[in-house]
Each structure stands twice: as C-alpha cells, then as structure tokens.
Tab-separated table of C-alpha atoms and ligand atoms in Angstrom:
chain	number	residue	atom	x	y	z
A	1	MET	CA	17.338	11.785	16.693
A	2	ARG	CA	14.736	9.050	16.161
A	3	THR	CA	15.788	6.198	13.877
A	4	TYR	CA	13.168	4.499	11.694
A	5	LEU	CA	13.518	1.108	10.093
A	6	VAL	CA	11.125	1.074	7.142
A	7	THR	CA	10.578	-2.213	5.318
A	8	GLY	CA	9.396	-2.178	1.691
A	9	GLY	CA	10.285	1.492	1.308
A	10	ALA	CA	11.006	1.122	-2.411
A	11	GLY	CA	7.402	0.143	-3.125
A	12	PHE	CA	4.357	2.312	-3.710
A	13	ILE	CA	3.194	3.260	-0.214
A	14	GLY	CA	6.611	2.841	1.418
A	15	SER	CA	8.270	5.348	-0.922
A	16	ASN	CA	5.430	7.838	-0.501
A	17	TYR	CA	5.735	7.414	3.275
A	18	ILE	CA	9.493	8.101	3.186
A	19	HIS	CA	8.906	11.256	1.124
A	20	TYR	CA	6.195	12.348	3.549
A	21	MET	CA	8.401	11.758	6.591
A	22	PHE	CA	11.362	13.731	5.223
A	23	LYS	CA	9.028	16.530	4.205
A	24	LYS	CA	7.599	16.620	7.711
A	25	TYR	CA	10.653	15.928	9.909
A	26	ASP	CA	13.545	16.815	7.565
A	27	ASN	CA	16.780	16.291	9.567
A	28	GLU	CA	15.076	15.443	12.857
A	29	ILE	CA	14.851	11.750	11.935
A	30	ARG	CA	16.950	9.058	10.307
A	31	ILE	CA	15.449	6.435	8.009
A	32	ILE	CA	16.887	3.034	7.125
A	33	ASN	CA	14.968	1.481	4.258
A	34	VAL	CA	15.236	-2.293	3.895
A	35	ASP	CA	13.825	-3.710	0.688
A	36	ALA	CA	14.516	-6.839	-1.381
A	37	LEU	CA	13.744	-4.948	-4.614
A	38	THR	CA	11.286	-7.466	-6.030
A	39	TYR	CA	9.474	-6.563	-9.268
A	40	ALA	CA	7.467	-4.048	-7.156
A	41	GLY	CA	10.453	-2.304	-5.570
A	42	ASN	CA	12.006	0.549	-7.481
A	43	LEU	CA	14.807	2.793	-6.216
A	44	GLU	CA	13.843	5.371	-8.842
A	45	ASN	CA	10.912	6.176	-6.499
A	46	LEU	CA	13.461	7.534	-4.011
A	47	LYS	CA	15.884	9.281	-6.354
A	48	ASP	CA	15.357	12.737	-4.902
A	49	ILE	CA	16.119	11.687	-1.319
A	50	GLU	CA	18.797	9.017	-1.819
A	51	ASP	CA	21.715	11.405	-1.166
A	52	ARG	CA	20.476	12.604	2.203
A	53	ASP	CA	22.900	11.964	5.089
A	54	ASN	CA	19.997	10.786	7.234
A	55	TYR	CA	18.826	8.101	4.750
A	56	THR	CA	20.294	4.622	4.193
A	57	PHE	CA	19.153	1.891	1.851
A	58	VAL	CA	19.827	-1.779	2.656
A	59	LYS	CA	18.993	-4.405	0.053
A	60	ALA	CA	17.792	-7.409	2.030
A	61	ASN	CA	14.942	-9.866	2.250
A	62	ILE	CA	12.788	-9.570	5.373
A	63	CYS	CA	12.876	-13.384	5.620
A	64	ASP	CA	16.666	-13.257	5.999
A	65	ARG	CA	17.003	-13.459	9.782
A	66	ASP	CA	20.753	-12.714	9.891
A	67	ALA	CA	20.475	-9.663	7.656
A	68	ILE	CA	17.576	-8.221	9.679
A	69	ASN	CA	19.212	-8.954	13.063
A	70	LYS	CA	22.385	-7.261	11.808
A	71	ILE	CA	20.476	-4.037	11.060
A	72	PHE	CA	19.124	-4.016	14.630
A	73	GLU	CA	22.568	-4.808	16.080
A	74	GLU	CA	24.285	-2.025	14.167
A	75	ASN	CA	21.610	0.628	14.712
A	76	ASP	CA	19.562	1.773	17.680
A	77	ILE	CA	16.172	1.465	15.978
A	78	ASP	CA	13.327	3.419	17.636
A	79	ARG	CA	10.511	2.802	15.181
A	80	VAL	CA	9.756	-0.024	12.774
A	81	VAL	CA	7.233	0.693	10.018
A	82	HIS	CA	6.590	-2.594	8.264
A	83	PHE	CA	5.274	-2.260	4.701
A	84	ALA	CA	7.202	-5.025	2.903
A	85	ALA	CA	4.815	-7.552	1.430
A	86	GLU	CA	3.624	-9.220	-1.706
A	87	SER	CA	0.676	-6.947	-2.364
A	88	HIS	CA	-1.230	-7.927	-5.514
A	89	VAL	CA	-4.364	-10.069	-5.164
A	90	ASP	CA	-4.268	-11.421	-8.757
A	91	ARG	CA	-0.692	-12.651	-8.305
A	92	SER	CA	-1.680	-14.361	-5.050
A	93	ILE	CA	-4.359	-16.324	-6.892
A	94	VAL	CA	-1.754	-17.659	-9.337
A	95	ASN	CA	1.126	-18.144	-6.891
A	96	PRO	CA	0.064	-18.138	-3.220
A	97	GLU	CA	3.271	-19.575	-1.751
A	98	ILE	CA	5.438	-16.464	-1.989
A	99	PHE	CA	2.664	-14.557	-0.184
A	100	VAL	CA	2.930	-16.916	2.772
A	101	GLN	CA	6.711	-16.671	2.755
A	102	THR	CA	7.001	-12.896	2.577
A	103	ASN	CA	3.877	-11.773	4.375
A	104	VAL	CA	3.754	-14.363	7.156
A	105	LEU	CA	7.320	-15.594	7.639
A	106	GLY	CA	8.786	-12.184	6.794
A	107	THR	CA	6.599	-10.531	9.429
A	108	ALA	CA	7.619	-13.209	11.948
A	109	THR	CA	11.276	-12.441	11.206
A	110	MET	CA	10.719	-8.712	11.692
A	111	LEU	CA	8.869	-9.262	14.977
A	112	ASN	CA	11.550	-11.607	16.319
A	113	ALA	CA	14.374	-9.264	15.397
A	114	ALA	CA	12.667	-6.247	17.008
A	115	LYS	CA	11.796	-8.241	20.124
A	116	LYS	CA	15.376	-9.483	20.457
A	117	ALA	CA	16.767	-5.963	20.114
A	118	TRP	CA	14.241	-4.201	22.332
A	119	GLU	CA	13.527	-6.690	25.148
A	120	LEU	CA	15.062	-6.061	28.588
A	121	PRO	CA	16.203	-8.868	30.930
A	122	ASP	CA	12.959	-8.549	32.958
A	123	GLY	CA	10.810	-9.158	29.843
A	124	THR	CA	9.682	-5.551	29.459
A	125	PHE	CA	10.723	-3.431	26.479
A	126	LYS	CA	13.071	-0.465	26.181
A	127	GLU	CA	11.267	2.846	26.610
A	128	GLY	CA	9.752	4.422	23.511
A	129	LYS	CA	10.317	1.615	20.998
A	130	LYS	CA	7.412	1.002	18.613
A	131	PHE	CA	6.533	-1.350	15.752
A	132	LEU	CA	3.792	-0.476	13.272
A	133	HIS	CA	2.408	-3.235	11.067
A	134	VAL	CA	0.835	-1.875	7.889
A	135	SER	CA	-2.136	-3.997	6.921
A	136	THR	CA	-5.240	-3.976	4.807
A	137	ASP	CA	-9.029	-3.800	5.025
A	138	GLU	CA	-9.154	-7.004	2.935
A	139	VAL	CA	-8.664	-9.054	6.131
A	140	TYR	CA	-12.305	-8.291	7.003
A	141	GLY	CA	-13.617	-10.009	3.863
A	142	SER	CA	-16.367	-8.555	1.750
A	143	LEU	CA	-19.426	-6.370	2.351
A	144	ASP	CA	-22.614	-6.555	0.345
A	145	ASP	CA	-24.167	-3.515	-1.325
A	146	ASP	CA	-25.921	-2.295	1.889
A	147	PRO	CA	-24.494	1.258	2.110
A	148	THR	CA	-24.855	1.341	5.903
A	149	ALA	CA	-22.456	-1.599	6.441
A	150	PHE	CA	-18.794	-0.806	7.182
A	151	PHE	CA	-15.627	-2.490	8.426
A	152	TYR	CA	-14.885	-1.591	12.055
A	153	GLU	CA	-11.856	-2.617	14.121
A	154	THR	CA	-14.194	-5.129	15.798
A	155	THR	CA	-15.357	-6.734	12.531
A	156	PRO	CA	-14.323	-10.416	12.557
A	157	TYR	CA	-11.583	-11.416	10.137
A	158	SER	CA	-12.819	-13.282	7.066
A	159	PRO	CA	-10.132	-13.126	4.359
A	160	HIS	CA	-10.875	-14.688	0.972
A	161	SER	CA	-7.848	-14.388	-1.301
A	162	PRO	CA	-4.445	-15.927	-0.573
A	163	TYR	CA	-3.166	-12.337	-0.299
A	164	SER	CA	-5.692	-11.312	2.343
A	165	ALA	CA	-5.301	-14.639	4.165
A	166	SER	CA	-1.547	-14.037	4.382
A	167	LYS	CA	-2.085	-10.466	5.629
A	168	ALA	CA	-4.639	-11.705	8.177
A	169	SER	CA	-2.088	-14.282	9.385
A	170	SER	CA	0.552	-11.590	9.739
A	171	ASP	CA	-1.894	-9.407	11.713
A	172	MET	CA	-2.585	-12.363	14.012
A	173	LEU	CA	1.142	-12.815	14.634
A	174	VAL	CA	1.476	-9.150	15.602
A	175	LYS	CA	-1.561	-9.498	17.894
A	176	ALA	CA	0.000	-12.629	19.431
A	177	TYR	CA	3.231	-10.729	20.173
A	178	MET	CA	1.268	-7.910	21.771
A	179	ASP	CA	-0.861	-10.297	23.860
A	180	THR	CA	1.934	-12.660	24.867
A	181	TYR	CA	4.929	-10.372	25.361
A	182	LYS	CA	3.286	-6.928	25.579
A	183	PHE	CA	5.362	-6.196	22.494
A	184	PRO	CA	4.946	-2.453	21.725
A	185	ALA	CA	3.066	-2.448	18.439
A	186	ASN	CA	0.110	-1.127	16.472
A	187	ILE	CA	-1.722	-2.407	13.417
A	188	THR	CA	-3.327	-0.214	10.781
A	189	ASN	CA	-5.855	-1.671	8.337
A	190	CYS	CA	-6.202	0.616	5.362
A	191	SER	CA	-8.409	0.735	2.289
A	192	ASN	CA	-7.251	1.038	-1.352
A	193	ASN	CA	-4.526	3.633	-1.907
A	194	TYR	CA	-3.895	5.608	-5.069
A	195	GLY	CA	-1.252	8.144	-6.053
A	196	PRO	CA	2.254	8.411	-7.572
A	197	TYR	CA	4.660	5.442	-7.861
A	198	GLN	CA	2.012	2.689	-7.887
A	199	PHE	CA	2.990	-0.321	-9.975
A	200	PRO	CA	0.714	-0.615	-13.043
A	201	GLU	CA	-0.632	-4.042	-12.114
A	202	LYS	CA	-3.120	-2.219	-9.836
A	203	LEU	CA	-6.333	-0.812	-11.290
A	204	ILE	CA	-5.648	2.939	-11.467
A	205	PRO	CA	-2.124	3.034	-12.978
A	206	LEU	CA	-2.952	0.075	-15.242
A	207	ILE	CA	-5.946	1.894	-16.689
A	208	ILE	CA	-3.988	5.146	-17.098
A	209	ASN	CA	-1.175	3.316	-18.876
A	210	ASN	CA	-3.500	1.349	-21.169
A	211	ALA	CA	-5.630	4.382	-21.967
A	212	LEU	CA	-2.584	6.416	-23.014
A	213	ALA	CA	-1.430	3.504	-25.182
A	214	GLY	CA	-4.875	3.158	-26.789
A	215	LYS	CA	-5.194	-0.379	-25.370
A	216	THR	CA	-8.395	-1.962	-24.068
A	217	LEU	CA	-9.320	-1.249	-20.456
A	218	PRO	CA	-10.052	-4.548	-18.685
A	219	VAL	CA	-12.895	-4.350	-16.160
A	220	TYR	CA	-13.486	-7.492	-14.120
A	221	GLY	CA	-17.009	-8.919	-13.930
A	222	ASP	CA	-19.820	-6.359	-13.999
A	223	GLY	CA	-17.541	-3.474	-12.947
A	224	LYS	CA	-19.735	-2.783	-9.930
A	225	ASN	CA	-17.332	-3.980	-7.239
A	226	VAL	CA	-16.697	-1.176	-4.792
A	227	ARG	CA	-13.399	-0.016	-3.305
A	228	ASP	CA	-12.852	2.790	-0.777
A	229	TRP	CA	-10.060	4.955	-2.257
A	230	LEU	CA	-7.582	6.961	-0.204
A	231	TYR	CA	-4.836	9.273	-1.473
A	232	VAL	CA	-1.522	7.690	-0.490
A	233	GLU	CA	-0.151	10.754	1.323
A	234	ASP	CA	-3.160	10.657	3.647
A	235	HIS	CA	-2.259	7.062	4.464
A	236	ALA	CA	1.351	8.070	5.178
A	237	LYS	CA	0.100	10.772	7.535
A	238	ALA	CA	-2.215	8.317	9.298
A	239	ILE	CA	0.649	5.890	9.903
A	240	ASP	CA	2.786	8.614	11.435
A	241	MET	CA	-0.087	9.874	13.599
A	242	VAL	CA	-0.959	6.373	14.838
A	243	GLN	CA	2.656	5.758	15.789
A	244	GLU	CA	3.011	9.073	17.614
A	245	LYS	CA	-0.461	9.604	19.074
A	246	GLY	CA	-2.181	6.217	19.027
A	247	ARG	CA	-2.587	3.952	22.028
A	248	LEU	CA	-0.103	1.071	21.956
A	249	PHE	CA	-1.517	-2.408	21.230
A	250	GLU	CA	-4.473	-0.916	19.341
A	251	THR	CA	-5.638	-1.459	15.777
A	252	TYR	CA	-6.774	1.553	13.726
A	253	ASN	CA	-8.779	1.386	10.517
A	254	VAL	CA	-7.763	3.939	7.903
A	255	GLY	CA	-10.074	4.904	5.059
A	256	GLY	CA	-11.459	7.803	3.151
A	257	HIS	CA	-15.257	7.318	3.132
A	258	ASN	CA	-14.755	7.414	-0.600
A	259	GLU	CA	-16.511	4.431	-2.142
A	260	LYS	CA	-16.490	4.067	-5.902
A	261	GLN	CA	-17.512	1.321	-8.288
A	262	ASN	CA	-14.632	0.186	-10.496
A	263	ILE	CA	-16.441	1.252	-13.655
A	264	GLU	CA	-16.794	4.770	-12.259
A	265	ILE	CA	-13.029	4.909	-11.659
A	266	VAL	CA	-12.283	3.775	-15.209
A	267	LYS	CA	-14.670	6.324	-16.726
A	268	THR	CA	-13.248	9.108	-14.539
A	269	ILE	CA	-9.735	8.310	-15.756
A	270	ILE	CA	-10.866	8.531	-19.381
A	271	ASP	CA	-12.655	11.840	-18.713
A	272	VAL	CA	-9.708	13.430	-16.901
A	273	LEU	CA	-7.200	12.264	-19.509
A	274	LYS	CA	-9.320	13.736	-22.279
A	275	ASP	CA	-9.389	16.963	-20.364
A	276	GLU	CA	-5.624	17.027	-19.805
A	277	LEU	CA	-4.468	16.032	-23.305
A	278	ASP	CA	-4.036	18.695	-25.973
A	279	ASP	CA	-6.346	18.431	-28.969
A	280	SER	CA	-3.264	17.981	-31.148
A	281	ASP	CA	-2.095	14.944	-29.109
A	282	PRO	CA	-2.747	11.772	-31.169
A	283	ARG	CA	-3.459	9.826	-27.960
A	284	LYS	CA	-6.591	11.909	-27.444
A	285	ALA	CA	-8.269	10.716	-30.643
A	286	ASN	CA	-8.346	7.096	-29.406
A	287	LEU	CA	-9.668	7.873	-25.953
A	288	SER	CA	-13.270	6.862	-25.390
A	289	TYR	CA	-15.470	4.616	-23.289
A	290	ASP	CA	-15.308	2.174	-26.242
A	291	LEU	CA	-11.910	1.068	-24.912
A	292	ILE	CA	-13.650	-0.459	-21.873
A	293	LYS	CA	-13.818	-4.238	-22.050
A	294	TYR	CA	-15.724	-6.284	-19.495
A	295	VAL	CA	-13.582	-9.364	-18.911
A	296	GLU	CA	-13.780	-12.580	-16.896
A	297	ASP	CA	-14.160	-11.838	-13.191
A	298	ARG	CA	-11.380	-12.249	-10.622
A	299	LYS	CA	-11.763	-15.580	-8.776
A	300	GLY	CA	-13.393	-15.014	-5.369
A	301	HIS	CA	-13.705	-11.291	-6.144
A	302	ASP	CA	-14.685	-9.372	-2.982
A	303	ARG	CA	-17.743	-7.249	-3.716
A	304	ARG	CA	-17.299	-4.203	-1.557
A	305	TYR	CA	-14.834	-2.726	0.912
A	306	ALA	CA	-15.750	0.262	3.084
A	307	ILE	CA	-13.861	1.420	6.155
A	308	ALA	CA	-15.386	3.181	9.145
A	309	PRO	CA	-12.528	5.484	10.191
A	310	ASP	CA	-14.364	6.655	13.348
A	311	LYS	CA	-11.767	5.443	15.847
A	312	ILE	CA	-8.744	7.073	14.220
A	313	LYS	CA	-10.734	10.286	13.846
A	314	SER	CA	-12.036	10.478	17.406
A	315	GLU	CA	-8.886	9.236	19.207
A	316	ILE	CA	-6.154	10.720	17.055
A	317	GLY	CA	-7.792	13.432	14.997
A	318	TRP	CA	-6.793	11.971	11.631
A	319	GLU	CA	-8.996	12.671	8.636
A	320	PRO	CA	-8.276	12.366	4.910
A	321	GLU	CA	-7.280	15.710	3.436
A	322	THR	CA	-7.232	15.024	-0.288
A	323	MET	CA	-10.666	14.822	-1.843
A	324	PHE	CA	-10.974	12.220	-4.600
A	325	LYS	CA	-11.734	14.746	-7.315
A	326	GLU	CA	-8.480	16.568	-6.619
A	327	GLY	CA	-6.448	13.415	-5.810
A	328	ILE	CA	-7.329	11.527	-8.972
A	329	ARG	CA	-6.487	14.524	-11.158
A	330	LYS	CA	-3.168	14.987	-9.337
A	331	THR	CA	-2.430	11.277	-9.743
A	332	ILE	CA	-3.262	11.156	-13.440
A	333	LYS	CA	-1.146	14.246	-14.035
A	334	TRP	CA	1.732	12.639	-12.165
A	335	TYR	CA	1.729	9.561	-14.428
A	336	PHE	CA	1.262	11.781	-17.401
A	337	ASP	CA	4.336	13.845	-16.407
A	338	HIS	CA	6.361	10.715	-15.585
A	339	MET	CA	5.922	8.611	-18.680
A	340	ASP	CA	9.630	7.713	-18.419
A	341	TRP	CA	8.929	6.155	-14.991
A	342	MET	CA	6.035	4.212	-16.508
A	343	ALA	CA	8.147	3.131	-19.482
A	344	ASN	CA	10.887	1.862	-17.150
A	345	VAL	CA	8.585	-0.179	-14.923
A	346	THR	CA	6.679	-1.648	-17.860
A	347	SER	CA	9.801	-2.744	-19.714
A	348	GLY	CA	11.161	-6.246	-19.130
A	349	ASP	CA	8.930	-8.680	-17.265
A	350	TYR	CA	5.805	-6.509	-17.198
A	351	GLU	CA	4.852	-7.401	-20.755
A	352	LYS	CA	5.099	-11.121	-19.953
A	353	TYR	CA	3.007	-10.569	-16.806
A	354	TYR	CA	0.342	-8.693	-18.745
A	355	GLU	CA	0.129	-11.323	-21.476
A	356	LYS	CA	-0.156	-14.131	-18.947
A	357	MET	CA	-2.737	-12.488	-16.679
A	358	TYR	CA	-4.939	-11.009	-19.391
A	359	LYS	CA	-4.573	-13.601	-22.177
A	360	ASN	CA	-8.115	-14.954	-21.790
A	361	LYS	CA	-9.566	-11.560	-21.024
B	1	LIG	P1	4.144	-2.720	-3.244
B	1	LIG	O1	3.966	-4.077	-3.852
B	1	LIG	O2	4.091	-1.527	-4.111
B	1	LIG	O3	5.541	-2.667	-2.484
B	1	LIG	C1	6.028	-3.732	-1.715
B	1	LIG	C2	7.504	-3.476	-1.428
B	1	LIG	O4	7.969	-4.542	-0.590
B	1	LIG	C3	8.381	-3.477	-2.685
B	1	LIG	O5	9.313	-2.424	-2.626
B	1	LIG	C4	9.089	-4.822	-2.627
B	1	LIG	O6	10.368	-4.825	-3.246
B	1	LIG	C5	9.184	-5.036	-1.121
B	1	LIG	N1	9.284	-6.463	-0.773
B	1	LIG	C6	8.507	-7.484	-1.234
B	1	LIG	N2	8.917	-8.648	-0.709
B	1	LIG	C7	9.968	-8.353	0.102
B	1	LIG	C8	10.812	-9.135	0.934
B	1	LIG	N3	10.666	-10.464	1.026
B	1	LIG	N4	11.784	-8.515	1.640
B	1	LIG	C9	11.959	-7.162	1.551
B	1	LIG	N5	11.195	-6.371	0.770
B	1	LIG	C10	10.220	-6.972	0.055
B	1	LIG	O7	3.078	-2.651	-2.073
B	1	LIG	P2	2.244	-1.403	-1.528
B	1	LIG	O8	1.011	-1.276	-2.315
B	1	LIG	O9	3.166	-0.270	-1.350
B	1	LIG	O10	1.828	-1.973	-0.084
B	1	LIG	C11	2.671	-1.795	1.049
B	1	LIG	C12	2.006	-2.410	2.263
B	1	LIG	O11	0.746	-1.782	2.493
B	1	LIG	C13	1.706	-3.905	2.133
B	1	LIG	O12	1.966	-4.502	3.368
B	1	LIG	C14	0.225	-3.957	1.785
B	1	LIG	O13	-0.348	-5.150	2.258
B	1	LIG	C15	-0.293	-2.756	2.547
B	1	LIG	N6	-1.491	-2.106	1.995
B	1	LIG	C16	-1.552	-1.737	0.698
B	1	LIG	C17	-2.672	-1.058	0.213
B	1	LIG	C18	-2.759	-0.598	-1.222
B	1	LIG	O14	-3.819	-0.088	-1.626
B	1	LIG	N7	-1.744	-0.710	-2.028
B	1	LIG	C19	-3.732	-0.779	1.074
B	1	LIG	C20	-3.649	-1.197	2.427
B	1	LIG	C21	-2.514	-1.839	2.867
B	2	LIG	O1	-8.114	-2.750	-0.007
B	2	LIG	C1	-6.731	-2.639	0.130
B	2	LIG	C2	-6.041	-3.445	-0.937
B	2	LIG	O2	-6.211	-2.739	-2.158
B	2	LIG	C3	-4.567	-3.694	-0.656
B	2	LIG	O3	-4.439	-4.467	0.501
B	2	LIG	C4	-3.896	-4.399	-1.838
B	2	LIG	O4	-2.500	-4.528	-1.602
B	2	LIG	C5	-4.124	-3.573	-3.080
B	2	LIG	O5	-3.585	-4.239	-4.203
B	2	LIG	C6	-5.618	-3.321	-3.303
B	2	LIG	O6	-6.306	-4.537	-3.646
B	2	LIG	P1	-7.453	-4.582	-4.770
B	2	LIG	O7	-7.557	-5.971	-5.261
B	2	LIG	O8	-8.672	-3.916	-4.292
B	2	LIG	O9	-6.765	-3.616	-5.870
B	2	LIG	P2	-6.622	-3.734	-7.456
B	2	LIG	O10	-6.075	-2.430	-7.925
B	2	LIG	O11	-5.931	-4.976	-7.890
B	2	LIG	O12	-8.141	-3.832	-7.929
B	2	LIG	C7	-9.086	-2.816	-7.596
B	2	LIG	C8	-10.432	-3.262	-8.169
B	2	LIG	O13	-10.386	-3.206	-9.602
B	2	LIG	C9	-10.803	-4.699	-7.818
B	2	LIG	O14	-12.205	-4.780	-7.597
B	2	LIG	C10	-10.433	-5.491	-9.076
B	2	LIG	C11	-10.650	-4.491	-10.190
B	2	LIG	N1	-9.741	-4.638	-11.370
B	2	LIG	C12	-8.405	-4.697	-11.148
B	2	LIG	C13	-7.526	-4.813	-12.214
B	2	LIG	C14	-6.033	-4.919	-11.974
B	2	LIG	C15	-10.273	-4.631	-12.655
B	2	LIG	O15	-11.497	-4.541	-12.851
B	2	LIG	N2	-9.403	-4.733	-13.702
B	2	LIG	C16	-8.060	-4.847	-13.545
B	2	LIG	O16	-7.324	-4.996	-14.573
C-alpha cells in the first residue's frame, strides 16, 4: 500500500485532493495529512473522511524540522504532495515575512526531511519515492492583453508579489535539489482554482458570501484583470497524473484555457445566484449588478494569467473535464448548500480581516 504525506491537506486544494484520492484509490492508499491549521486550515473540510483507518491527521508546522523528520522516521512515506503555504496575495502585500517563512523555509524543511529519509548511502534514492511541489502560474509574472501570449514551462520566472516571489523561491529550491542531488521530484504550476472549501478571502467565495449577505461586491481597479480558472477537482487529478505518469524532474503547467475578466466572474455569480434563489427568498430582492463597487486596485496587480497546458496534455493525457459553466454553478450551489460552513469560517477573525483589508475600499 502506497503511503502519501500530504502537507496543507486541511486547506482548499489539499482537502479537495484528499477527497479525490480516496474516491479514486479508496483503501489502496494511506494518507497522512500534516497541517498547522492556520486561519486557512479547517478540519471540517475533511469531516467525512476523518474516521477512515487509512487516514491520519498530524497537526504540525512544516517549518518544525523535528516534527517533520519524526513523521518520516515513523512511516515509510512513498509520496509527498506539498500544498502547505501561505496562499493569499493581498495578505502577502501586508505581511510578507510569514510567506518567506512558510513557503520558502517550510519547503526547505520538507525537502531536507524527504532527502534524509529517502537517500541511500551511495547518494541515490530509494526506488519509487516521489515528491510533488504544488506551485502557481504567478511565478511567471504577468501577461498583457495579447490573447496569443501564454505561460509555458519555459517562460522565465518574473514574480511580482511577495506571495509569488516566495513561491518562485520555493520552486527554485526544488529545482536545486533535483539538479544537485537528482532528488526525485516534480513541480506543477497551476492557474486559479475554484470549487468547494475555498476560504472567502479569495474572489469567488468572497463574492458569493457578500452577494448572499446583500453586501457590496469589491472589484479591484477596472475589473478587467484576467485569470485562467480551473475547477479544483481537475487540479487534483492533474497532480495525481503528474506523479504517476509524468517524467521525474519535470515541471508541468496546469490550466484550463478558461480566461475570464474579474468583472465577468462577478456578474456570472450574481446571475447564477438569482437563478438558484427562490422568488420568495428575501436575499433575491437585493441581488443586482448595483452591488458591484469598483475599489482601489491591488498594489502591483498582475494583469493577466493564462496557462498553455500543452505539455501535460501531450505527455500525460490530462485535460480539464469540468467546463466553467457547469463548474461555477456547482460551486455556487455548494456554498449555497453549506451556509453553515461559510458561517463558521467567517466567524471570529474573518470580520477583523475584512474590515482591515477593505476599509478604504
Ligand atoms: P489554502 O490557504 O487554502 O491552504 C493552505 C493550507 O496550508 C492550510 O490548511 C493551512 O493551515 C496550511 N498551512 C499554512 N501554513 C502552514 C505551515 N507553516 N505548516 C503546515 N501547514 C500550513 O491554500 P490553497 O489555495 O489550498 O493552496 C494550496 C497550494 O496550492 C499552495 O501551495 C498554493 O501556492 C498552491 N496554488 C494555489 C492555487 C489557488 O488558486 N488557490 C493555484 C495554484 C497553486
Ligand atoms: O493564479 C494562481 C493563484 O490564484 C494562486 O497561486 C493563489 O494562491 C490564489 O490565491 C490565486 O491568486 P489571485 O490573486 O489570482 O486570486 P484572488 O482570488 O485573490 O483574486 C482573483 C482576482 O480577483 C485578482 O485579479 C484580484 C481580484 N479581486 C480579488 C479579491 C479578493 C477583486 O477584484 N476583488 C477582491 O475582493
């Protein structure tokens, strides 16, 4: 039985990945989820799998060398899938330091621990061990509005925000381990994900939550920045396929060829919500494009991201399966059906966060 060590499995993509893996492999695999449970980590995301015999949760910080080494000493780990990170660009603009700590030093700790556990006396690595570093398209910087320009695996790194700079640094560390030690790893650079369990600091769940509460819908700048949206389960599938079918030491870009301007996303959410809500529901009366408020732009706001997923398609056969029209409706319905989840994650510190980040907006 293969044993996976998943970092950051209580977050948005990590929890969706764990669900995907149990759905696909059931009792053929074992998963150990290590997560520090920061504001973004939520064990409620994993409620329906937490009692499985082949699942273990360990609360630990990926920067804690002893705790991470202990997991490798006590378990014969076959696969590492490294999600844990500080992930929100706006937070990185306000407080960059924690991004360097978690994303750079945390990745270094993970790499060292895996290398220590997997390296043989002759400097080669135990058969079949693999590390997958989950990264972002933001490392490539920003594209202009030329619709023929895309991010390829060969595009030079040019990160702009403290978040993307920290992710680029972590990618470089993984590349250094591969180049120097022939450490068995892959990197995936993925575009914007959407789907269930995403913390409502990110555009889509924030807009859904505000719209249902009749609050204004903050759109940064002119609303014409473009993101390339991918349904989170498609990302989970890509990660699994890269780890099982990809060539070691390679980077794979993951994206949906699904570019949308932010304003289009916000309007779509309003339209779908209006469609889903009963006429008798008081929340429907308040829903209109009038809730949209153009606010001060994000500092250093990248204009456009667009992934060319040609390599992962031709080498591995991965393609996104969920079309945006279907995925966004499914996502909105999920939040709609899980208002208790939303209420729980927006209680406590969320209100303070929202007031601080949007006070001048
Ligand atoms: P998230 O913020 O929802 O989840 C991050 C998880 O990591 C949380 O459970 C948190 O508790 C945990 N964590 C944070 N610091 C930790 C630490 N020091 N030790 C242990 N655990 C810690 O993030 P996400 O959106 O699920 O992103 C997951 C990964 O995917 C990140 O590496 C991110 O850079 C990458 N990524 C995200 C997207 C996206 O659209 N969200 C796209 C491409 C790549
Ligand atoms: O591209 C992949 C990246 O996508 C990941 O690496 C990051 O972890 C993830 O957070 C995401 O980054 P973005 O900055 O693109 O996502 P966010 O949801 O924060 O913003 C999406 C777009 O919407 C962006 O252009 C900023 C804009 N925006 C965002 C918020 C929160 C608004 O206009 N208003 C808002 O209130």
